[in-house]
Short mmCIF file of C-alpha atoms and ligand atoms in Angstrom, two decimals:
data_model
loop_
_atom_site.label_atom_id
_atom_site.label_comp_id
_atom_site.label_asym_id
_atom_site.label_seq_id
_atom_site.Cartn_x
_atom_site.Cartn_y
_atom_site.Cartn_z
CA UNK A 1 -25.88 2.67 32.37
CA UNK A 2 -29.69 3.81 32.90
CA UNK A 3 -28.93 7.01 34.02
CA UNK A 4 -26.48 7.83 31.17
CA UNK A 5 -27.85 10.47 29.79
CA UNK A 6 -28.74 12.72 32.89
CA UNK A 7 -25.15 11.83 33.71
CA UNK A 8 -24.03 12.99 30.34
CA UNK A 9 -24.14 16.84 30.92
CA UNK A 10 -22.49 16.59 34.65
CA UNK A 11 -19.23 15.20 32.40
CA UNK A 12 -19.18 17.63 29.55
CA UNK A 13 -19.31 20.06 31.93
CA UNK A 14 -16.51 18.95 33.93
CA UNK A 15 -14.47 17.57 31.19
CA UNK A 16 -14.37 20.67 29.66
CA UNK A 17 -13.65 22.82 32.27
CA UNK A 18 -10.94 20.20 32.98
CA UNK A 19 -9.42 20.53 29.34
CA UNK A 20 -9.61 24.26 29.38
CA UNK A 21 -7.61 24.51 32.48
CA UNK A 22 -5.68 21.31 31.00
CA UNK A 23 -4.84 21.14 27.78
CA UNK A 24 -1.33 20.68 26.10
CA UNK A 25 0.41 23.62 23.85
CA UNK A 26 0.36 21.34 21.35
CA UNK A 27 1.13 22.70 17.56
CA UNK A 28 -1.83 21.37 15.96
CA UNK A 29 -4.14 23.26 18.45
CA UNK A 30 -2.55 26.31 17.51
CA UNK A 31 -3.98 27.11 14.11
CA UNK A 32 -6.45 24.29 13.44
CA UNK A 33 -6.82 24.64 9.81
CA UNK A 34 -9.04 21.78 8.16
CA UNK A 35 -5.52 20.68 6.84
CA UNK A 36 -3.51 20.34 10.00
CA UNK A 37 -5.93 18.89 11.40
CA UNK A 38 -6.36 16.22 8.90
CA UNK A 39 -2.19 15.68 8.75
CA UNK A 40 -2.04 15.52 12.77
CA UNK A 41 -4.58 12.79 13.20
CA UNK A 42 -2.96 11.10 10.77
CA UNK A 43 0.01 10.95 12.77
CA UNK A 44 -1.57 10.60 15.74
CA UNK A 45 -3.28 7.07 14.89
CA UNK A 46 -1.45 4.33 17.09
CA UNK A 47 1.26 7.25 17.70
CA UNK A 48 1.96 8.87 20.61
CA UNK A 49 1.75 12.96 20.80
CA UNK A 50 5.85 12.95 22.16
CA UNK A 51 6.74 11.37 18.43
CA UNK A 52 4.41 12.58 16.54
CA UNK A 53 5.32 16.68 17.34
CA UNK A 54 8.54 16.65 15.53
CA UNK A 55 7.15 14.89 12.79
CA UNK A 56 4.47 17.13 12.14
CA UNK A 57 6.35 20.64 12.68
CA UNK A 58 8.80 19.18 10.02
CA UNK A 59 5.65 18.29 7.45
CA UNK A 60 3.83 21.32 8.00
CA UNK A 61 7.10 23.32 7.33
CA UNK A 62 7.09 21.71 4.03
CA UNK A 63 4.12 21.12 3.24
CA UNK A 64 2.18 23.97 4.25
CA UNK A 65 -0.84 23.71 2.31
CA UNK A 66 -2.50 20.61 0.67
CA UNK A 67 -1.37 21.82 -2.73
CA UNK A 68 1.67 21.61 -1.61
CA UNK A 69 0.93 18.03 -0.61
CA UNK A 70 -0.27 16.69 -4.15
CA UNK A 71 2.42 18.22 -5.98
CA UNK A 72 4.85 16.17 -4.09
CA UNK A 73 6.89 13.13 -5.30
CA UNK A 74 5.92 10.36 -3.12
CA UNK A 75 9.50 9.97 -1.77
CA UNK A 76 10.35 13.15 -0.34
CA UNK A 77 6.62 12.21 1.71
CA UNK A 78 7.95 9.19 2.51
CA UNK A 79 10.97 11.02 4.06
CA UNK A 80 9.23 12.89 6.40
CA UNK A 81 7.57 10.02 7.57
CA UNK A 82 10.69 7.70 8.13
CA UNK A 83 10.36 6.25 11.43
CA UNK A 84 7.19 7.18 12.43
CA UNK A 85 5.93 3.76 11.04
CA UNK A 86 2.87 2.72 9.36
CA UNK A 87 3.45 4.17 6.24
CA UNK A 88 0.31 3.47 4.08
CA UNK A 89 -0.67 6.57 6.43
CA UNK A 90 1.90 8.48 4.56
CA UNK A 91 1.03 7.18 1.24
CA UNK A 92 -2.55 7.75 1.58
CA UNK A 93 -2.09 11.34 3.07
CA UNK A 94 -0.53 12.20 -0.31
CA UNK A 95 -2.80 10.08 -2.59
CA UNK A 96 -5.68 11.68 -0.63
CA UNK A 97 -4.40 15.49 -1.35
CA UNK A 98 -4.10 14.82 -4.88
CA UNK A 99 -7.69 13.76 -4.68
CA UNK A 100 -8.58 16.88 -2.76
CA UNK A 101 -6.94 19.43 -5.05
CA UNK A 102 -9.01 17.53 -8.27
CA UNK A 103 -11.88 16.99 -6.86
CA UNK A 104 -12.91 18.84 -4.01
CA UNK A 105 -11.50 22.52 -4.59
CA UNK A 106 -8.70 22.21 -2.49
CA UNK A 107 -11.29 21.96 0.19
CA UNK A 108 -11.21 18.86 2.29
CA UNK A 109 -14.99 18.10 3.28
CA UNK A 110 -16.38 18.90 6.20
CA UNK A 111 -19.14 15.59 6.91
CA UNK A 112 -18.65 12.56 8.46
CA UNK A 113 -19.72 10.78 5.08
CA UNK A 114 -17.73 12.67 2.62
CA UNK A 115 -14.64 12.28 4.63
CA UNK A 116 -14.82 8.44 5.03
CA UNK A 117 -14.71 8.57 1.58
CA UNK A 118 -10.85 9.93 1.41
CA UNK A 119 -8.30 7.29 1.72
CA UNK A 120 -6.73 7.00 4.69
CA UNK A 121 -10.01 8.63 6.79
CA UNK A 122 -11.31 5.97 8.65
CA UNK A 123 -14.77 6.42 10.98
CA UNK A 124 -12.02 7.44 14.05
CA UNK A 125 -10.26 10.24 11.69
CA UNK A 126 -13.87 11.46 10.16
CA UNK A 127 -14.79 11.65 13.80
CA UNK A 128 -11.66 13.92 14.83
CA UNK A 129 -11.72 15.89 11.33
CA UNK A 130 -15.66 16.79 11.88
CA UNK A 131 -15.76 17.49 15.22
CA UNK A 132 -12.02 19.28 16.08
CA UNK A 133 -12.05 21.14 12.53
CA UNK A 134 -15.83 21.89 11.29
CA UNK A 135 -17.81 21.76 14.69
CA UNK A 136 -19.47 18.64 14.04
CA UNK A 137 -21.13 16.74 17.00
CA UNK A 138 -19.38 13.40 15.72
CA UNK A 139 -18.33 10.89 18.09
CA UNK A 140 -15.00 9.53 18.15
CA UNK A 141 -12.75 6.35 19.77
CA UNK A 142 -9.48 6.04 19.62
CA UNK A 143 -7.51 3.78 22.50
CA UNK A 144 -7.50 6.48 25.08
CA UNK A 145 -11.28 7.66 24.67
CA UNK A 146 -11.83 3.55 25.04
CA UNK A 147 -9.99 3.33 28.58
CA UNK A 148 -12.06 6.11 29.59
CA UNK A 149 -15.30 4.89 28.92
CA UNK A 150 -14.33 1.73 29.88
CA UNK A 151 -14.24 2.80 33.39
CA UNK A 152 -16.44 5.36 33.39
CA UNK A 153 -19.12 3.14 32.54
CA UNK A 154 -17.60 -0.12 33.63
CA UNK A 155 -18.29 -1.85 30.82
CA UNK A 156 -16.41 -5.46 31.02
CA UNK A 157 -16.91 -6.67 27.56
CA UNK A 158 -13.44 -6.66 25.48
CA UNK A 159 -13.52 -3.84 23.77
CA UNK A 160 -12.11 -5.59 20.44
CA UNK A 161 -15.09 -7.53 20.24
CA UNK A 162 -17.75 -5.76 17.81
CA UNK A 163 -20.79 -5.73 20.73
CA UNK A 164 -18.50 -3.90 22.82
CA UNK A 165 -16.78 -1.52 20.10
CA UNK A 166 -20.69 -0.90 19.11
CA UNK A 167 -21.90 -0.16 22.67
CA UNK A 168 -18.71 1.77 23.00
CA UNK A 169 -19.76 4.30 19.86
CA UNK A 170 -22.85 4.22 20.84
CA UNK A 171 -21.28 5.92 24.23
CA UNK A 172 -19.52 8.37 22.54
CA UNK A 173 -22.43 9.24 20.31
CA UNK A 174 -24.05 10.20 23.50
CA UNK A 175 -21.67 11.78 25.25
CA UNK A 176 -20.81 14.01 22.26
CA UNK A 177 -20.75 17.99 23.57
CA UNK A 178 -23.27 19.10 20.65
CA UNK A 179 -22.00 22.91 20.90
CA UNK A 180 -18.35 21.98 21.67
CA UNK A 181 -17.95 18.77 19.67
CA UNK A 182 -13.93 19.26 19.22
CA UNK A 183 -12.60 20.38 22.39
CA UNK A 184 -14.80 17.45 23.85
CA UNK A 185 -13.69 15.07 21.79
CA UNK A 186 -9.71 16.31 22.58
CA UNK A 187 -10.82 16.45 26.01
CA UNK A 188 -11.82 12.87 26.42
CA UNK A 189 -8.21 12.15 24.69
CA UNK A 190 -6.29 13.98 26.82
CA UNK A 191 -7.90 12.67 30.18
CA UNK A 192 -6.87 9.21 28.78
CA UNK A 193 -3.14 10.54 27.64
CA UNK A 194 -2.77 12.47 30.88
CA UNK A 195 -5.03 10.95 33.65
CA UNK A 196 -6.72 8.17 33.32
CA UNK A 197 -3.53 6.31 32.31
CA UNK A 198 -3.18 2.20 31.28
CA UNK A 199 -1.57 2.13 34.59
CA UNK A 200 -1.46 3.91 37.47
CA UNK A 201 -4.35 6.55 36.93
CA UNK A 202 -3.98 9.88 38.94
CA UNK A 203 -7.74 9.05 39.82
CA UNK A 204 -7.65 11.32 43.13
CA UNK A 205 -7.14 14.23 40.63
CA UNK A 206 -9.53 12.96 37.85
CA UNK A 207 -12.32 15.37 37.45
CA UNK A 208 -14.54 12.50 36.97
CA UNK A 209 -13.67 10.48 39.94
CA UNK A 210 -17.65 11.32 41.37
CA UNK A 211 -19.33 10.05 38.12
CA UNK A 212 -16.67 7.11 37.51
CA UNK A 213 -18.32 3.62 38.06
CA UNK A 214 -14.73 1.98 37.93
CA UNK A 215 -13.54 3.84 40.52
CA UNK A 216 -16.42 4.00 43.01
CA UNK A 217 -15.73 0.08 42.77
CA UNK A 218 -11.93 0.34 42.74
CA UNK A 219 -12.02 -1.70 39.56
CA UNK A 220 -9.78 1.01 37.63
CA UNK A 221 -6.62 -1.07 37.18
CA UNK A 222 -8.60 -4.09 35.71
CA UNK A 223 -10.28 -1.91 33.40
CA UNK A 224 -10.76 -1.79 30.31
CA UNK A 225 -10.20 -5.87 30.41
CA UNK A 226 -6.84 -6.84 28.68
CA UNK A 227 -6.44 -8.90 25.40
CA UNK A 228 -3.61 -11.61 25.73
CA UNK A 229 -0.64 -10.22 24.27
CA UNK A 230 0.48 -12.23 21.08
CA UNK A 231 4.14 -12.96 20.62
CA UNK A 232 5.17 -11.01 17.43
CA UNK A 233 6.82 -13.38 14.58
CA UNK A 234 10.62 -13.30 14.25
CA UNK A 235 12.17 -13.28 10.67
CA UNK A 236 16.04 -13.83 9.98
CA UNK A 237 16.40 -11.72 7.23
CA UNK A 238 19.73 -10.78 4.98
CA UNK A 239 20.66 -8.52 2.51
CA UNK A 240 23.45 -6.90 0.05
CA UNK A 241 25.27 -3.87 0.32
CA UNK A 242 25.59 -4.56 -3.52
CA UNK A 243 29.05 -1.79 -4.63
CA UNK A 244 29.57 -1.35 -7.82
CA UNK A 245 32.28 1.28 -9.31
CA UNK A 246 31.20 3.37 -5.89
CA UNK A 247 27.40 3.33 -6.12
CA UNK A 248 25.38 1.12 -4.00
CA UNK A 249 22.24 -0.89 -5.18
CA UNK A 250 18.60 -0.23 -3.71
CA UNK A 251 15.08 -1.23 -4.46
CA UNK A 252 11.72 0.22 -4.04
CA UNK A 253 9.42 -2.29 -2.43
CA UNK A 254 5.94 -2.87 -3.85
CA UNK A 255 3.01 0.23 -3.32
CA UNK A 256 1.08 -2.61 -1.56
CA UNK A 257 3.78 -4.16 0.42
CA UNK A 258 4.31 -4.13 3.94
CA UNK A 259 6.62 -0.73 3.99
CA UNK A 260 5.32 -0.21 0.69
CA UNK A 261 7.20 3.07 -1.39
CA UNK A 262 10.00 2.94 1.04
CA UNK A 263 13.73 1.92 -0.32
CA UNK A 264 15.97 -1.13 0.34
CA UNK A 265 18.77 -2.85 0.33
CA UNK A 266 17.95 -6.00 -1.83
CA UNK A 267 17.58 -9.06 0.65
CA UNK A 268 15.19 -11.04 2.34
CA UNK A 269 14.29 -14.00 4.01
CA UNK A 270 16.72 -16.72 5.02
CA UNK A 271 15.77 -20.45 4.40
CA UNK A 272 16.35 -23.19 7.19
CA UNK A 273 18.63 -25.23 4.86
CA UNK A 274 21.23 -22.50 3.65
CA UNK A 275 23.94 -20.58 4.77
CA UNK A 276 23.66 -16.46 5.22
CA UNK A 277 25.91 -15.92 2.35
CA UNK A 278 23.80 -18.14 -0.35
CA UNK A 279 20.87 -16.59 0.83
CA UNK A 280 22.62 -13.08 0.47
CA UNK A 281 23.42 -13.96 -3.05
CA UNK A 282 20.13 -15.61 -3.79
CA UNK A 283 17.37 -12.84 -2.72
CA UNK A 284 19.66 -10.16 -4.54
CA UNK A 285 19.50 -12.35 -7.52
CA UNK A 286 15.56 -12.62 -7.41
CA UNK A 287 14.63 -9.44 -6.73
CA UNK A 288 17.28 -7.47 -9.27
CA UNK A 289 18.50 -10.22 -11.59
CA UNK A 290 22.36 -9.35 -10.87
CA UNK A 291 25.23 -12.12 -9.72
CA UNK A 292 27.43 -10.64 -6.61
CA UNK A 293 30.16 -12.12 -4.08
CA UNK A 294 28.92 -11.70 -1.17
CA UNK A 295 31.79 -10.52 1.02
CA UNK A 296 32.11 -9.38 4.56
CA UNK A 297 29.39 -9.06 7.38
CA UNK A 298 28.77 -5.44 8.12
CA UNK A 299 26.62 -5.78 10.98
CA UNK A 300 23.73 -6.91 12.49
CA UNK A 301 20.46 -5.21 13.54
CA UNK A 302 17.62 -6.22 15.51
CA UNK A 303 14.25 -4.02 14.74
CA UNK A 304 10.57 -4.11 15.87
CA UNK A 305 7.90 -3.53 13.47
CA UNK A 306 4.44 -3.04 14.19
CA UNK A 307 3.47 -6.51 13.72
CA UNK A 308 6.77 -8.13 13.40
CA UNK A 309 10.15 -8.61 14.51
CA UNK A 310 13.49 -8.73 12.31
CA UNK A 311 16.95 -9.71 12.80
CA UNK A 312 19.10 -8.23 9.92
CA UNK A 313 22.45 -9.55 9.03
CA UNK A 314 23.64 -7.14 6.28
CA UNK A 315 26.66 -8.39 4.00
CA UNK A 316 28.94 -6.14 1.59
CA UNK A 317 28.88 -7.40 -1.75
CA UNK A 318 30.66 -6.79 -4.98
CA UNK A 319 29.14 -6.63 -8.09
CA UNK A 320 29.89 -9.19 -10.82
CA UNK A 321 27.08 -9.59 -13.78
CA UNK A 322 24.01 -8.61 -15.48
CA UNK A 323 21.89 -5.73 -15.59
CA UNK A 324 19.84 -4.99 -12.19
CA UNK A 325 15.76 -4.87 -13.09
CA UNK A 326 13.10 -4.27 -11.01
CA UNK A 327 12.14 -8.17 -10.57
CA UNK A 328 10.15 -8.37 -7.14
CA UNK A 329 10.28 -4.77 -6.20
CA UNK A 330 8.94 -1.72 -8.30
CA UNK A 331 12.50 0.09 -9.20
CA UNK A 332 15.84 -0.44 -8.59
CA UNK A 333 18.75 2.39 -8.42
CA UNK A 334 22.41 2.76 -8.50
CA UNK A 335 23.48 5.99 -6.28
CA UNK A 336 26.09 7.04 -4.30
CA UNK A 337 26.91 6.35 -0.54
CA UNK A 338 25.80 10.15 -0.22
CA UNK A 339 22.67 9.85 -1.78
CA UNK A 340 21.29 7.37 0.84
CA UNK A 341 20.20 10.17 3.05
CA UNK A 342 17.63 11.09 0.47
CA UNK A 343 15.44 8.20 0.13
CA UNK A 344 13.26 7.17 2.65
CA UNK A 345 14.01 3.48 4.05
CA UNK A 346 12.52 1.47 6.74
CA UNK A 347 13.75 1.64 10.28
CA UNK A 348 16.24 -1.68 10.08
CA UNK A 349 17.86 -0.37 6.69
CA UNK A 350 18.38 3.60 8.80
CA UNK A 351 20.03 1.27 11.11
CA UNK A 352 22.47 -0.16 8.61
CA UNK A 353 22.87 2.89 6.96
CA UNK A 354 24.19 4.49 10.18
CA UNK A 355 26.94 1.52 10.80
CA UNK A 356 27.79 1.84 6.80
CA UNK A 357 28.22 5.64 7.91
CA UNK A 358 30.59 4.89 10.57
CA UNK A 359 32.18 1.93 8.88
CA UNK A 360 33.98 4.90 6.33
N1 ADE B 1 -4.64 11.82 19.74
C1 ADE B 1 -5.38 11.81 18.62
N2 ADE B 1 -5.82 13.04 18.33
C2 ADE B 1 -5.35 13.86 19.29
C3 ADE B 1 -5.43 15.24 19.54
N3 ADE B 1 -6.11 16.02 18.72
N4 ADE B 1 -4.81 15.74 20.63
C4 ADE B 1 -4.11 14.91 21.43
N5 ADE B 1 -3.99 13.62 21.26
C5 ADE B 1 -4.59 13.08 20.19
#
């Protein structure tokens, strides 16, 4: 790395006449307002562009303007962020307009420290905001800018380990196009999302094959170095399709929750020692306070979360007793199958939703 910095200007200049030629049509580089800005690198944080397109033409339509945003209820955000996962993004987006519209003008701000001050706005998003949406020569690293750097450089550390990460910033810091901060920044993203792929990178067509250190030594594919991959935990989980007089029961799960603001079905995990239904019957009665029979299987469904994996054996119940109250969740509703549609749940409970769908 001793001649980085003469080395710097030869791949600005090629990156960006790379990305000019280059670049997606994507919707957020259409009109890059402060705000879409902000709400598409949001998405874009461990999401891939192909998901997160639909997901942000559908916000943007309505939510147009950050106003729009804090009056919102929290559900009908949560709804247009079903299935994109990691949902504390979507609760913080909103938590973080209301914040904007009371204390900031309406006006998100435009420095690296203000911004990392916003919930949800991490050093990567302050990065993106500053740079793609005020001009700001800010650095940024997300997992594609990382890969490239990687190999550019051939740096060998792990790049989860803080030295690395550091020298990695420090990289980026240096690398940063001072006039052209943002289309430098997207630049260095889209090489990684287009070109200098996990596996298989088009290097022949790379415009930084001459000034790539990985690839002079043919050291692209083992670069950046791999973590082990860790086996996600499997849960056996259950829950109630509780009826009563034609409504069905569901539960908001805690703000601070895994999934947090989303809506259930009551369940939850299944002990060792006890059969599906008891557990059914018991994790309804904890969390709401209400006696059911637990009836029929309706189905099962396997789903990956970001950390975790579920299976999901979901069992129609009948109501029999008490009053339902919001005992290890923060609210608990009676509505009809119809209704479901407008309440945002978590991936496994679309699933059963879909199979209750069909089931009628
Ligand atoms: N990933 C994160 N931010 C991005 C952007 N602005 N364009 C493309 N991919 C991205």
């Amino acid at each position: 790395m001793k001649n980085s910095k003469p080395q710097a200007s030869k791949i600005q200049t090629l990156l960006l006449r790379w990305f000019r030629a280059n670049a997606r049509d994507l919707p957020w580089r259409r009109n890059r307002t402060p705000y879409a800005v902000w709400v598409s690198e949001i998405m874009l944080q461990q999401t891939q562009v192909a998901t997160v397109i639909d997901y942000f033409n559908r916000f943007m339509k309505r939510f147009p303007t950050v106003e729009k945003l804090a009056r919102a209820k929290q559900d009908s955000v949560l709804k247009l962020w079903e299935g994109l996962g990691y949902y504390s993004r979507g609760r913080n987006l909103h938590k973080a307009a209301k914040i904007i519209v009371a204390d900031y003008g309406g006006k998100l701000p435009d420095t690296l420290e203000e911004l990392q001050k916003i919930p949800g706005i991490g050093r990567y998003s302050a990065g993106a905001i500053a740079s793609i949406a005020f001009n700001r020569p800010a650095p940024i690293l997300d997992g594609n800018v990382i890969r490239v750097l990687c190999r550019i450089f051939r740096l060998k550390g792990n790049p989860k380990e803080t030295a690395t990460k550091n020298k990695l910033w420090q990289l980026a810091d240096m690398l940063v196009h001072t006039k052209h901060p943002g289309d430098f920044n997207e630049a260095m993203m889209e090489l990684g999302a287009l070109v200098c792929t996990p596996s298989n990178p088009s290097c022949s067509s790379c415009p930084l094959n001459k000034v790539c250190a990985a690839f002079k030594h043919n050291e692209q594919d083992s670069l950046p170095v791999r973590q082990k991959k860790t086996r996600l935990p499997h849960y056996t989980i259950v829950v109630g399709i509780v009826y009563k007089d034609n409504k069905i029961l569901i539960d908001k799960r805690r703000q601070n929750a895994l999934l947090g603001g989303l809506w259930e079905f009551p369940g939850g995990k299944k002990r060792k020692d006890e059969s599906f239904k008891t557990a059914v019957a018991r994790e309804v009665k904890e969390e709401t306070g209400i006696t059911i029979e637990v009836g029929k299987r309706l189905c099962i469904v396997k789903h990956t979360y970001s950390h975790f994996k579920i299976t999901l054996h979901a069992y129609v119940c009948e109501y029999k007793n008490g009053a339902a109250k919001p005992l290890a969740c923060d609210a608990v509703k009676w509505i009809t199958p119809k209704n479901l549609k407008k309440y945002p749940f978590p991936g496994a409970n679309v699933k059963i939703i879909r199979q209750l769908m069909n089931a009628v």
